[in-house]
Amino acid sequence: SPVECFKHWVQHCPDKVYLRQPEGDQWHTLSWKQANEQVCAMAASLARFPEGSRIAIYSLNCAHWILADLAILMAGHISVPIYPTANQKTVSQIMDHSGSCAIFIGKLPVATQLPVFNEKVECFSFFSPRENTLYWDEMVAESIKQGLRCPEVEVNEQDLLTLVYTSGTTGQPKGVMLPYRAIFKAIECVGGVIKLTEDEKYFSYLPLAHIAERMVVEMNSLYHGGEISFVESLDTFAKNLTDTEPTIFFGVPRIWVKLMQGVQKRLGGRWLSNVLLNTPILGGALKKKIIQGMGFGKLKYAISAAAAISPEVIHWFKNLGVDIYEVYGLSETSGISNMNSPDGIKIGSVGRAIPESDIRLSEDGEVLIRSPNVMDGYYNAPDLTDIAIQDGWFRTGDLGVIDEEGYLSITGRAKEIFKSAKGKYISPTPIEAHLQPALAVEQLIVTGAELPQPVAIAVIIDETIWQDRKTAQKKLQKIVQEVNVRLEPHERLSHLLIVKREWDIERGLMTPTLKLRRQQIEDLYKLDIKNLHKNKPIVWIEEN
């Protein structure tokens, strides 16, 4: 179990640094031994709840997040992570649905008004004391003062370890039940594909409530050893990253795109940067300087997951000397089922199935997974569980193809396919894969239900493009024409809508894991889409 692994490192290397928390120019560190003292004291305090209680964690990533998770497990309870960006309604829904008896509250992205919890729910605060909450440091001190004993809890592989509520691009969050077996098997099988040591350095910035971040950072560090450094804020991301020099870095596609575009901007734009990087007399030294400047000088494994990443981005980083391994998984599969690795990488695919996982396609092309790291089901939702798991196979809802070498490529989501006014069924993902790198934009969707032809909506925030729309219009129209040539007639785009305002989590247009919420975005521009027949092929939208 994670707790057994934690105790191993406490005994094996007690004085080695485990957690690094930035604060201004300082890094506060906790060794395995120091972390254990806090975890044991908190676990002793939590032992007053009946074994198997659900306890939530609602905070940005920090050392206390890991400590709280370990204390919950050590006390024999079930942890319920909640995204720090979740609003009052979502937090209340998760607390009520999970039946959580307590919640740890840490630093949040904005000054959030907390929901009014049931009077039976106890609230604990990581940092400065909040009204009607118990303060972490005081709880730990009181536990030690009273001499409370750390509980000795035995768990078996079928016991529930955590309830992971999916962020969901549609509908209400569902509680994914992951037992100890699923977490252990996922980590064990990945460990058979990439070789991790106790000297790895992890950098934690994506929400730990997301199963992929939790597995890559927390669970890998517990099972294999290593050191976790956290990010203080978005403003300090670059500095914290370069200070850490991680050996493993996990990023969703949007992060990799931002890193790439940041370099291109500093080198004078996309075209000039490519020329400089591919000039033999300059390229080698420049690439090394860029990698060092990013904080990737010691990087061994660069991972991308949670959404499709453009092959162009992977090729760009490969040219720089960084191999990005695209991985595939869902909350329901403990975050992993397929992965590219140093032993086998095929750009454009999400890799082969990890050991002990079977992957096949249904008659409709849906990806089906049978694996020991698949969830037990959805909490208190047997009907949904019966739909999701049939004859031992988990239905992912993703569409894909598997080549003769066993590499899986995801071609879209079944629920994203739309029917045009001409009666043709269209998957937006392949069209987006052509258009996004051609436009060099971060955010883009293709839609077109009940329209004669699909249309694309793209976010362009570059002020210089908006100031010279006439020139930009010709270039954009040419790009769309070039992309259309590569598409089937029924897939060809009739219009491109250019919007100025970025799609974000705050407006409900992205999930906490930075996936686009298609339906909400389509709803936002439904009037613009409705009036497209009155417009030229390129439409500029400054509002919304």
Coordinates of C-alpha atoms in Angstrom, one line a residue:
S1 CA 0.0 0.0 0.0
P2 CA 1.1 3.6 -0.3
V3 CA 1.5 3.8 3.5
E4 CA 3.7 0.7 3.6
C5 CA 5.9 2.3 0.9
F6 CA 6.0 5.5 2.8
K7 CA 7.2 3.7 5.9
H8 CA 9.9 1.9 3.9
W9 CA 11.4 5.2 2.8
V10 CA 11.2 6.6 6.4
Q11 CA 13.3 3.7 7.5
H12 CA 15.5 3.5 4.5
C13 CA 16.5 7.2 4.1
P14 CA 14.9 9.1 7.0
D15 CA 17.0 12.3 6.5
K16 CA 16.6 12.5 2.7
V17 CA 14.4 15.4 1.5
Y18 CA 11.0 14.2 0.4
L19 CA 8.9 17.4 0.0
R20 CA 10.0 20.9 -1.1
Q21 CA 7.6 23.8 -0.7
P22 CA 8.6 27.2 -2.2
E23 CA 7.9 30.5 -0.5
G24 CA 9.3 33.5 -2.2
D25 CA 13.0 32.9 -2.7
Q26 CA 13.1 30.2 0.0
W27 CA 12.4 26.4 -0.3
H28 CA 11.1 24.8 2.9
T29 CA 11.9 21.1 3.0
L30 CA 10.6 18.1 4.8
S31 CA 12.6 14.9 5.1
W32 CA 10.9 11.5 5.0
K33 CA 11.3 11.4 8.8
Q34 CA 9.9 14.9 9.3
A35 CA 7.0 14.1 7.0
N36 CA 6.3 10.9 9.0
E37 CA 6.1 12.7 12.3
Q38 CA 3.4 15.0 10.9
V39 CA 1.5 12.2 9.1
C40 CA 1.5 9.9 12.1
A41 CA 0.3 12.7 14.4
M42 CA -2.5 13.6 12.0
A43 CA -3.5 10.0 11.4
A44 CA -3.7 9.5 15.2
S45 CA -6.1 12.5 15.3
L46 CA -8.2 11.2 12.4
A47 CA -8.5 7.8 14.1
R48 CA -11.5 9.1 16.0
F49 CA -13.6 8.7 12.9
P50 CA -15.0 5.2 12.1
E51 CA -12.6 3.2 9.9
G52 CA -13.4 3.6 6.2
S53 CA -14.7 7.2 6.6
R54 CA -14.5 9.5 3.6
I55 CA -12.3 12.6 4.1
A56 CA -12.0 15.3 1.4
I57 CA -9.0 17.4 0.4
Y58 CA -9.7 20.8 -1.2
S59 CA -6.6 22.7 -1.9
L60 CA -4.0 23.7 -4.5
N61 CA -1.0 21.4 -4.6
C62 CA 1.4 21.7 -1.7
A63 CA 3.3 19.5 0.8
H64 CA 0.3 19.4 3.1
W65 CA -1.8 17.9 0.4
I66 CA 0.5 14.8 0.3
L67 CA 0.7 14.7 4.1
A68 CA -3.1 14.9 4.5
D69 CA -3.6 12.1 1.9
L70 CA -1.1 9.9 3.7
A71 CA -2.7 10.6 7.1
I72 CA -6.1 9.7 5.8
L73 CA -4.9 6.4 4.4
M74 CA -2.8 5.7 7.5
A75 CA -5.9 6.1 9.7
G76 CA -7.8 3.6 7.5
H77 CA -9.9 6.1 5.7
I78 CA -10.7 6.9 2.1
S79 CA -9.5 10.1 0.5
V80 CA -11.8 12.3 -1.6
P81 CA -9.8 14.9 -3.6
I82 CA -11.7 17.9 -4.8
Y83 CA -10.3 20.3 -7.5
P84 CA -9.3 23.6 -6.0
T85 CA -11.1 25.4 -8.8
A86 CA -14.4 23.7 -7.9
N87 CA -17.2 26.1 -7.0
Q88 CA -19.4 26.0 -3.9
K89 CA -22.1 23.9 -5.7
T90 CA -19.6 21.3 -6.9
V91 CA -17.9 21.0 -3.5
S92 CA -21.2 20.6 -1.8
Q93 CA -22.3 18.0 -4.3
I94 CA -19.1 15.9 -3.8
M95 CA -19.2 16.2 0.0
D96 CA -22.9 15.1 0.1
H97 CA -22.6 12.4 -2.5
S98 CA -19.4 10.9 -1.0
G99 CA -20.8 11.2 2.6
S100 CA -17.5 12.8 3.6
C101 CA -17.3 13.5 7.4
A102 CA -14.4 15.9 7.2
I103 CA -12.5 18.1 4.8
F104 CA -9.0 19.5 4.6
I105 CA -8.9 23.0 3.2
G106 CA -5.7 24.7 1.9
K107 CA -4.8 27.5 -0.4
L108 CA -7.3 28.1 -3.2
P109 CA -6.8 29.9 -6.6
V110 CA -9.1 32.7 -5.6
A111 CA -10.6 34.0 -2.4
T112 CA -13.4 31.3 -2.4
Q113 CA -16.5 31.5 -0.3
L114 CA -16.7 28.1 1.2
P115 CA -20.0 26.2 1.2
V116 CA -21.9 25.8 4.4
F117 CA -21.3 22.2 5.3
N118 CA -23.5 19.9 7.3
E119 CA -22.9 20.6 11.0
K120 CA -21.5 17.0 11.3
V121 CA -18.7 17.8 8.8
E122 CA -15.4 18.8 10.5
C123 CA -13.2 21.3 8.7
F124 CA -9.4 21.4 8.9
S125 CA -7.1 24.2 7.6
F126 CA -3.6 23.6 6.2
F127 CA -2.4 27.1 6.8
S128 CA -3.7 30.2 8.7
P129 CA -6.7 29.2 10.8
R130 CA -10.1 29.8 9.2
E131 CA -13.3 30.5 11.0
N132 CA -14.9 27.2 12.3
T133 CA -11.9 25.1 11.2
L134 CA -9.2 23.3 13.1
Y135 CA -5.6 24.3 12.2
W136 CA -3.2 21.7 11.0
D137 CA -0.3 22.7 13.2
E138 CA -2.5 22.9 16.3
M139 CA -4.0 19.4 15.5
V140 CA -0.5 17.9 15.1
A141 CA 0.8 19.6 18.3
E142 CA -2.3 18.5 20.3
S143 CA -2.0 14.9 19.0
I144 CA 1.6 14.7 20.1
K145 CA 0.9 16.4 23.4
Q146 CA -1.9 13.9 24.2
G147 CA 0.4 11.0 23.1
L148 CA -2.2 9.7 20.7
R149 CA -1.1 6.5 19.1
C150 CA -0.8 6.2 15.3
P151 CA -3.3 3.5 14.3
E152 CA -2.2 0.2 12.9
V153 CA -4.6 -0.5 10.1
E154 CA -4.5 -3.5 7.8
V155 CA -5.8 -3.1 4.3
N156 CA -6.3 -5.7 1.5
E157 CA -6.1 -5.0 -2.2
Q158 CA -9.9 -4.9 -2.6
D159 CA -10.3 -2.2 0.0
L160 CA -11.3 1.3 -1.4
L161 CA -8.3 3.7 -1.4
T162 CA -9.8 6.8 -2.9
L163 CA -12.9 8.2 -4.5
V164 CA -11.9 10.3 -7.6
Y165 CA -14.6 12.6 -8.9
T166 CA -14.3 13.1 -12.6
S167 CA -14.2 16.8 -13.7
G168 CA -16.3 15.8 -16.7
T169 CA -16.7 17.8 -19.9
T170 CA -20.4 17.2 -19.6
G171 CA -22.9 16.3 -16.8
Q172 CA -22.4 15.8 -13.1
P173 CA -19.1 14.6 -11.5
K174 CA -19.1 10.8 -10.9
G175 CA -17.3 9.2 -8.0
V176 CA -14.7 6.7 -9.4
M177 CA -14.0 3.9 -6.9
L178 CA -10.3 3.0 -7.0
P179 CA -9.2 0.2 -4.7
Y180 CA -5.7 -0.5 -3.5
R181 CA -5.3 -3.1 -6.2
A182 CA -6.0 -0.7 -9.0
I183 CA -3.5 1.9 -7.8
F184 CA -0.7 -0.7 -7.1
K185 CA -1.2 -2.5 -10.4
A186 CA -1.1 0.7 -12.4
I187 CA 2.2 1.8 -10.7
E188 CA 3.7 -1.7 -10.9
C189 CA 2.9 -2.0 -14.6
V190 CA 4.2 1.4 -15.5
G191 CA 7.4 0.6 -13.5
G192 CA 7.9 -2.3 -15.9
V193 CA 7.9 0.1 -18.9
I194 CA 10.0 3.0 -17.6
K195 CA 12.7 2.6 -15.0
L196 CA 12.3 4.9 -12.0
T197 CA 14.8 5.2 -9.1
E198 CA 14.7 6.7 -5.6
D199 CA 16.6 9.8 -6.9
E200 CA 13.9 11.0 -9.2
K201 CA 12.8 14.6 -9.0
Y202 CA 9.1 15.4 -9.5
F203 CA 7.5 18.8 -10.1
S204 CA 3.9 19.1 -9.0
Y205 CA 1.7 21.8 -10.4
L206 CA -1.3 20.2 -12.1
P207 CA -4.2 19.5 -9.7
L208 CA -3.5 16.5 -7.5
A209 CA -7.2 15.9 -7.6
H210 CA -6.6 14.7 -11.2
I211 CA -5.7 11.0 -11.2
A212 CA -2.8 11.4 -13.7
E213 CA -1.0 14.0 -11.6
R214 CA -1.6 12.0 -8.4
M215 CA -0.2 8.8 -10.0
V216 CA 2.8 10.4 -11.8
V217 CA 3.9 12.5 -8.8
E218 CA 2.5 11.2 -5.5
M219 CA 2.2 7.5 -6.1
N220 CA 5.4 7.1 -8.1
S221 CA 7.3 9.0 -5.4
L222 CA 5.9 6.6 -2.8
Y223 CA 6.4 3.4 -4.7
H224 CA 9.8 4.2 -6.2
G225 CA 11.1 7.0 -4.0
G226 CA 12.1 10.5 -5.0
E227 CA 11.6 14.1 -4.2
I228 CA 8.6 16.3 -4.9
S229 CA 8.8 20.0 -5.5
F230 CA 5.7 22.2 -5.7
V231 CA 4.9 25.4 -7.6
E232 CA 4.1 28.4 -5.5
S233 CA 1.9 30.2 -8.0
L234 CA 1.4 30.6 -11.8
D235 CA 3.6 33.7 -11.6
T236 CA 6.5 31.7 -10.2
F237 CA 6.0 28.6 -12.4
A238 CA 9.1 29.2 -14.6
K239 CA 11.3 30.0 -11.6
N240 CA 10.2 27.1 -9.5
L241 CA 10.6 24.7 -12.5
T242 CA 14.2 25.8 -13.2
D243 CA 15.0 25.7 -9.5
T244 CA 13.8 22.1 -9.4
E245 CA 15.3 20.7 -12.6
P246 CA 12.9 17.7 -12.6
T247 CA 13.8 14.3 -14.0
I248 CA 10.1 13.6 -14.7
F249 CA 7.7 16.3 -16.0
F250 CA 4.1 15.7 -16.7
G251 CA 2.2 18.2 -18.8
V252 CA -1.2 18.3 -20.5
P253 CA -1.0 19.3 -24.2
R254 CA -1.8 23.0 -23.4
I255 CA 1.3 23.2 -21.2
W256 CA 3.6 21.8 -23.9
V257 CA 2.1 24.2 -26.4
K258 CA 2.7 27.2 -24.0
L259 CA 6.3 26.2 -23.4
M260 CA 6.9 25.8 -27.2
Q261 CA 5.2 29.2 -28.0
G262 CA 7.2 30.9 -25.2
V263 CA 10.5 29.8 -26.8
Q264 CA 9.2 30.8 -30.3
K265 CA 8.2 34.2 -29.1
R266 CA 11.6 34.8 -27.5
L267 CA 13.4 33.8 -30.7
G268 CA 11.4 36.2 -32.9
G269 CA 8.4 34.1 -33.9
R270 CA 7.6 30.7 -35.2
W271 CA 9.4 30.9 -38.5
L272 CA 12.6 32.5 -37.3
S273 CA 12.8 30.2 -34.3
N274 CA 12.6 27.1 -36.6
V275 CA 15.4 28.6 -38.8
L276 CA 17.7 29.3 -35.9
L277 CA 17.1 25.8 -34.3
N278 CA 17.8 24.1 -37.6
T279 CA 21.0 26.1 -38.4
P280 CA 23.9 23.6 -37.7
I281 CA 26.3 26.3 -36.5
L282 CA 23.8 27.7 -34.0
G283 CA 21.3 24.9 -33.4
G284 CA 23.2 22.7 -31.0
A285 CA 24.3 25.4 -28.5
L286 CA 21.0 27.2 -28.8
K287 CA 19.0 24.0 -28.1
K288 CA 21.1 23.2 -25.0
K289 CA 20.6 26.8 -23.7
I290 CA 16.8 26.5 -24.3
I291 CA 16.6 23.2 -22.5
Q292 CA 18.6 24.5 -19.5
G293 CA 16.4 27.7 -19.5
M294 CA 13.3 25.6 -19.3
G295 CA 14.6 23.6 -16.3
F296 CA 14.8 20.4 -18.4
G297 CA 18.6 19.9 -18.1
K298 CA 18.2 16.7 -16.1
L299 CA 14.9 15.6 -17.6
K300 CA 14.6 11.8 -18.3
Y301 CA 10.9 11.4 -18.9
A302 CA 8.5 14.0 -20.5
I303 CA 4.9 12.9 -20.4
S304 CA 1.8 14.2 -22.1
A305 CA -1.7 13.0 -21.2
A306 CA -5.3 14.0 -20.5
A307 CA -6.0 15.1 -24.2
A308 CA -4.6 14.7 -27.7
I309 CA -1.3 16.5 -28.4
S310 CA -0.4 17.7 -31.8
P311 CA 2.3 15.6 -33.5
E312 CA 3.9 18.9 -34.6
V313 CA 4.5 19.8 -30.9
I314 CA 6.1 16.4 -30.2
H315 CA 8.3 16.8 -33.3
W316 CA 9.3 20.3 -32.2
F317 CA 10.4 19.1 -28.7
K318 CA 12.1 16.1 -30.3
N319 CA 14.2 18.4 -32.4
L320 CA 15.1 20.3 -29.3
G321 CA 16.2 17.0 -27.7
V322 CA 13.2 16.2 -25.5
D323 CA 11.2 13.1 -26.2
I324 CA 7.5 13.5 -25.2
Y325 CA 5.9 10.2 -24.3
E326 CA 2.2 10.4 -25.0
V327 CA 0.1 8.4 -22.5
Y328 CA -3.5 7.4 -22.4
G329 CA -5.8 6.6 -19.5
L330 CA -8.9 7.7 -17.7
S331 CA -9.8 8.2 -14.0
E332 CA -11.6 4.9 -14.4
T333 CA -8.3 3.1 -15.3
S334 CA -6.2 4.7 -12.6
G335 CA -5.0 7.2 -15.2
I336 CA -3.2 4.7 -17.4
S337 CA -3.8 1.9 -19.9
N338 CA -1.5 2.8 -22.9
M339 CA 1.8 4.6 -23.2
N340 CA 4.7 5.3 -25.4
S341 CA 8.1 4.7 -23.9
P342 CA 11.9 4.7 -24.6
D343 CA 11.4 1.1 -25.9
G344 CA 8.7 2.0 -28.3
I345 CA 7.3 5.3 -29.5
K346 CA 5.1 6.1 -32.4
I347 CA 4.2 9.8 -32.7
G348 CA 0.5 10.3 -33.3
S349 CA -0.4 7.3 -31.1
V350 CA -0.9 6.9 -27.4
G351 CA 1.4 3.8 -27.4
R352 CA 0.9 0.2 -26.6
A353 CA -1.1 -1.3 -23.7
I354 CA 0.8 -1.5 -20.5
P355 CA 1.5 -5.0 -19.0
E356 CA -1.6 -6.9 -17.8
S357 CA -3.9 -4.6 -19.7
D358 CA -6.0 -5.8 -22.7
I359 CA -7.2 -3.3 -25.2
R360 CA -9.7 -4.0 -28.0
L361 CA -12.2 -2.1 -30.2
S362 CA -15.9 -2.7 -30.2
E363 CA -17.8 -3.0 -33.5
D364 CA -18.4 0.7 -33.5
G365 CA -14.7 1.4 -32.9
E366 CA -15.0 2.3 -29.2
V367 CA -11.9 1.6 -27.1
L368 CA -12.5 -1.2 -24.5
I369 CA -10.2 -1.9 -21.6
R370 CA -9.8 -4.9 -19.4
S371 CA -7.2 -4.5 -16.7
P372 CA -6.6 -5.0 -12.9
N373 CA -6.2 -1.2 -12.6
V374 CA -9.8 -0.5 -13.8
M375 CA -12.1 0.9 -11.2
D376 CA -14.6 -1.1 -9.1
G377 CA -17.4 1.2 -10.4
Y378 CA -19.1 4.5 -9.7
Y379 CA -19.9 5.2 -6.1
N380 CA -23.6 4.8 -5.3
A381 CA -24.4 4.5 -9.0
P382 CA -24.9 0.9 -9.9
D383 CA -26.8 1.7 -13.1
L384 CA -23.9 3.9 -14.4
T385 CA -21.4 1.1 -13.5
D386 CA -23.4 -1.5 -15.4
I387 CA -23.3 0.7 -18.5
A388 CA -19.6 1.5 -18.1
I389 CA -18.4 -2.1 -17.4
Q390 CA -19.8 -4.9 -19.5
D391 CA -18.5 -8.5 -19.3
G392 CA -15.4 -7.2 -17.6
W393 CA -14.6 -4.6 -20.2
F394 CA -14.6 -0.9 -19.4
R395 CA -16.2 1.2 -22.1
T396 CA -14.1 4.3 -22.5
G397 CA -16.3 6.3 -24.8
D398 CA -13.3 7.1 -26.9
L399 CA -13.0 6.0 -30.5
G400 CA -9.7 4.6 -31.8
V401 CA -7.7 2.4 -34.1
I402 CA -5.1 -0.1 -33.3
D403 CA -2.3 -0.8 -35.8
E404 CA -0.5 -4.1 -36.5
E405 CA 2.1 -3.3 -33.9
G406 CA -0.4 -2.7 -31.2
Y407 CA -0.2 1.1 -31.1
L408 CA -3.5 2.8 -30.2
S409 CA -4.5 6.1 -31.8
I410 CA -7.5 8.0 -30.4
T411 CA -9.7 9.4 -33.2
G412 CA -12.2 11.2 -31.0
R413 CA -15.0 10.8 -28.5
A414 CA -18.1 8.9 -29.4
K415 CA -20.3 11.7 -27.9
E416 CA -18.5 14.4 -29.9
I417 CA -19.5 13.1 -33.3
F418 CA -22.1 15.3 -34.9
K419 CA -24.5 15.0 -37.9
S420 CA -24.4 17.7 -40.6
A421 CA -27.4 19.0 -42.4
K422 CA -26.4 16.7 -45.3
G423 CA -26.8 13.7 -43.0
K424 CA -23.0 13.0 -42.8
Y425 CA -21.6 11.9 -39.4
I426 CA -18.4 13.9 -38.6
S427 CA -15.7 13.4 -35.9
P428 CA -14.2 16.8 -35.0
T429 CA -10.9 15.5 -33.6
P430 CA -9.2 14.5 -36.9
I431 CA -10.1 17.9 -38.5
E432 CA -8.8 19.7 -35.4
A433 CA -5.5 17.7 -35.7
H434 CA -5.0 19.1 -39.2
L435 CA -6.1 22.7 -38.4
Q436 CA -4.6 23.5 -35.0
P437 CA -0.9 23.2 -35.9
A438 CA -1.5 25.0 -39.2
L439 CA -3.0 27.9 -37.4
A440 CA -0.6 27.6 -34.5
V441 CA -3.3 28.3 -32.0
E442 CA -3.7 26.9 -28.5
Q443 CA -7.5 26.6 -28.4
L444 CA -9.7 25.5 -31.2
I445 CA -12.8 23.4 -31.7
V446 CA -14.7 22.1 -34.8
T447 CA -18.5 22.0 -34.7
G448 CA -21.3 21.7 -37.1
A449 CA -24.4 19.8 -36.0
E450 CA -27.2 20.6 -38.5
L451 CA -25.0 22.8 -40.6
P452 CA -24.2 22.1 -44.2
Q453 CA -20.5 22.0 -43.5
P454 CA -18.3 22.0 -40.3
V455 CA -17.0 25.3 -38.9
A456 CA -14.1 26.0 -36.7
I457 CA -13.8 28.4 -33.7
A458 CA -10.2 29.4 -32.7
V459 CA -8.8 31.7 -30.1
I460 CA -6.2 34.2 -31.3
I461 CA -5.1 36.7 -28.7
D462 CA -2.1 38.1 -30.6
E463 CA -2.9 41.9 -30.7
T464 CA -0.8 42.4 -33.9
I465 CA -3.1 40.0 -35.8
W466 CA -6.2 41.8 -34.7
Q467 CA -4.7 45.2 -35.6
D468 CA -4.0 44.1 -39.2
R469 CA -7.0 41.9 -39.9
K470 CA -6.9 42.5 -43.6
T471 CA -3.5 40.8 -44.0
A472 CA -4.3 38.1 -41.4
Q473 CA -7.6 37.4 -43.2
K474 CA -5.9 36.4 -46.4
K475 CA -3.4 34.2 -44.6
L476 CA -6.1 32.5 -42.5
Q477 CA -8.2 31.9 -45.6
K478 CA -5.3 30.3 -47.3
I479 CA -4.6 28.0 -44.3
V480 CA -8.2 26.8 -44.3
Q481 CA -8.1 26.1 -48.0
E482 CA -4.9 24.1 -47.6
V483 CA -6.3 22.1 -44.8
N484 CA -9.6 21.5 -46.6
V485 CA -7.7 19.9 -49.5
R486 CA -6.6 17.2 -47.1
L487 CA -10.1 16.5 -45.8
E488 CA -13.0 14.5 -47.2
P489 CA -15.6 16.7 -48.9
H490 CA -18.1 16.4 -46.1
E491 CA -15.4 17.4 -43.5
R492 CA -14.3 20.6 -45.2
L493 CA -14.7 23.8 -43.3
S494 CA -17.0 26.5 -44.5
H495 CA -16.1 29.1 -41.9
L496 CA -13.4 30.0 -39.4
L497 CA -14.5 32.1 -36.4
I498 CA -11.7 33.9 -34.7
V499 CA -12.3 35.0 -31.1
K500 CA -10.1 37.2 -28.9
R501 CA -10.9 36.1 -25.4
E502 CA -9.3 32.9 -24.1
W503 CA -11.5 30.0 -22.9
D504 CA -10.9 29.4 -19.3
I505 CA -12.0 27.4 -16.2
E506 CA -13.6 30.4 -14.5
R507 CA -16.2 30.8 -17.2
G508 CA -16.9 27.0 -17.3
L509 CA -15.3 26.6 -20.7
M510 CA -12.5 24.3 -19.6
T511 CA -12.4 21.5 -17.0
P512 CA -9.9 21.7 -14.1
T513 CA -7.6 19.5 -16.2
L514 CA -7.6 22.1 -19.0
K515 CA -9.9 20.1 -21.4
L516 CA -12.3 22.2 -23.5
R517 CA -16.0 21.9 -22.7
R518 CA -17.3 21.7 -26.3
Q519 CA -21.0 22.1 -25.5
Q520 CA -20.5 25.2 -23.4
I521 CA -18.2 26.8 -26.0
E522 CA -20.8 26.0 -28.8
D523 CA -23.5 27.5 -26.6
L524 CA -21.5 30.7 -26.2
Y525 CA -21.2 31.3 -29.9
K526 CA -24.6 29.8 -31.0
L527 CA -25.9 33.1 -32.4
D528 CA -22.7 33.7 -34.3
I529 CA -22.9 30.2 -35.8
K530 CA -26.5 30.7 -36.6
N531 CA -25.7 33.8 -38.6
L532 CA -22.7 32.4 -40.5
H533 CA -24.6 32.3 -43.8
K534 CA -24.5 36.1 -43.8
N535 CA -20.7 36.2 -43.3
K536 CA -17.5 35.7 -45.2
P537 CA -15.4 32.6 -44.6
I538 CA -13.3 34.3 -41.8
V539 CA -15.4 35.8 -39.0
W540 CA -13.9 38.0 -36.3
I541 CA -15.6 38.1 -32.8
E542 CA -14.2 40.5 -30.3
E543 CA -16.8 39.9 -27.6
N544 CA -17.5 36.6 -25.6

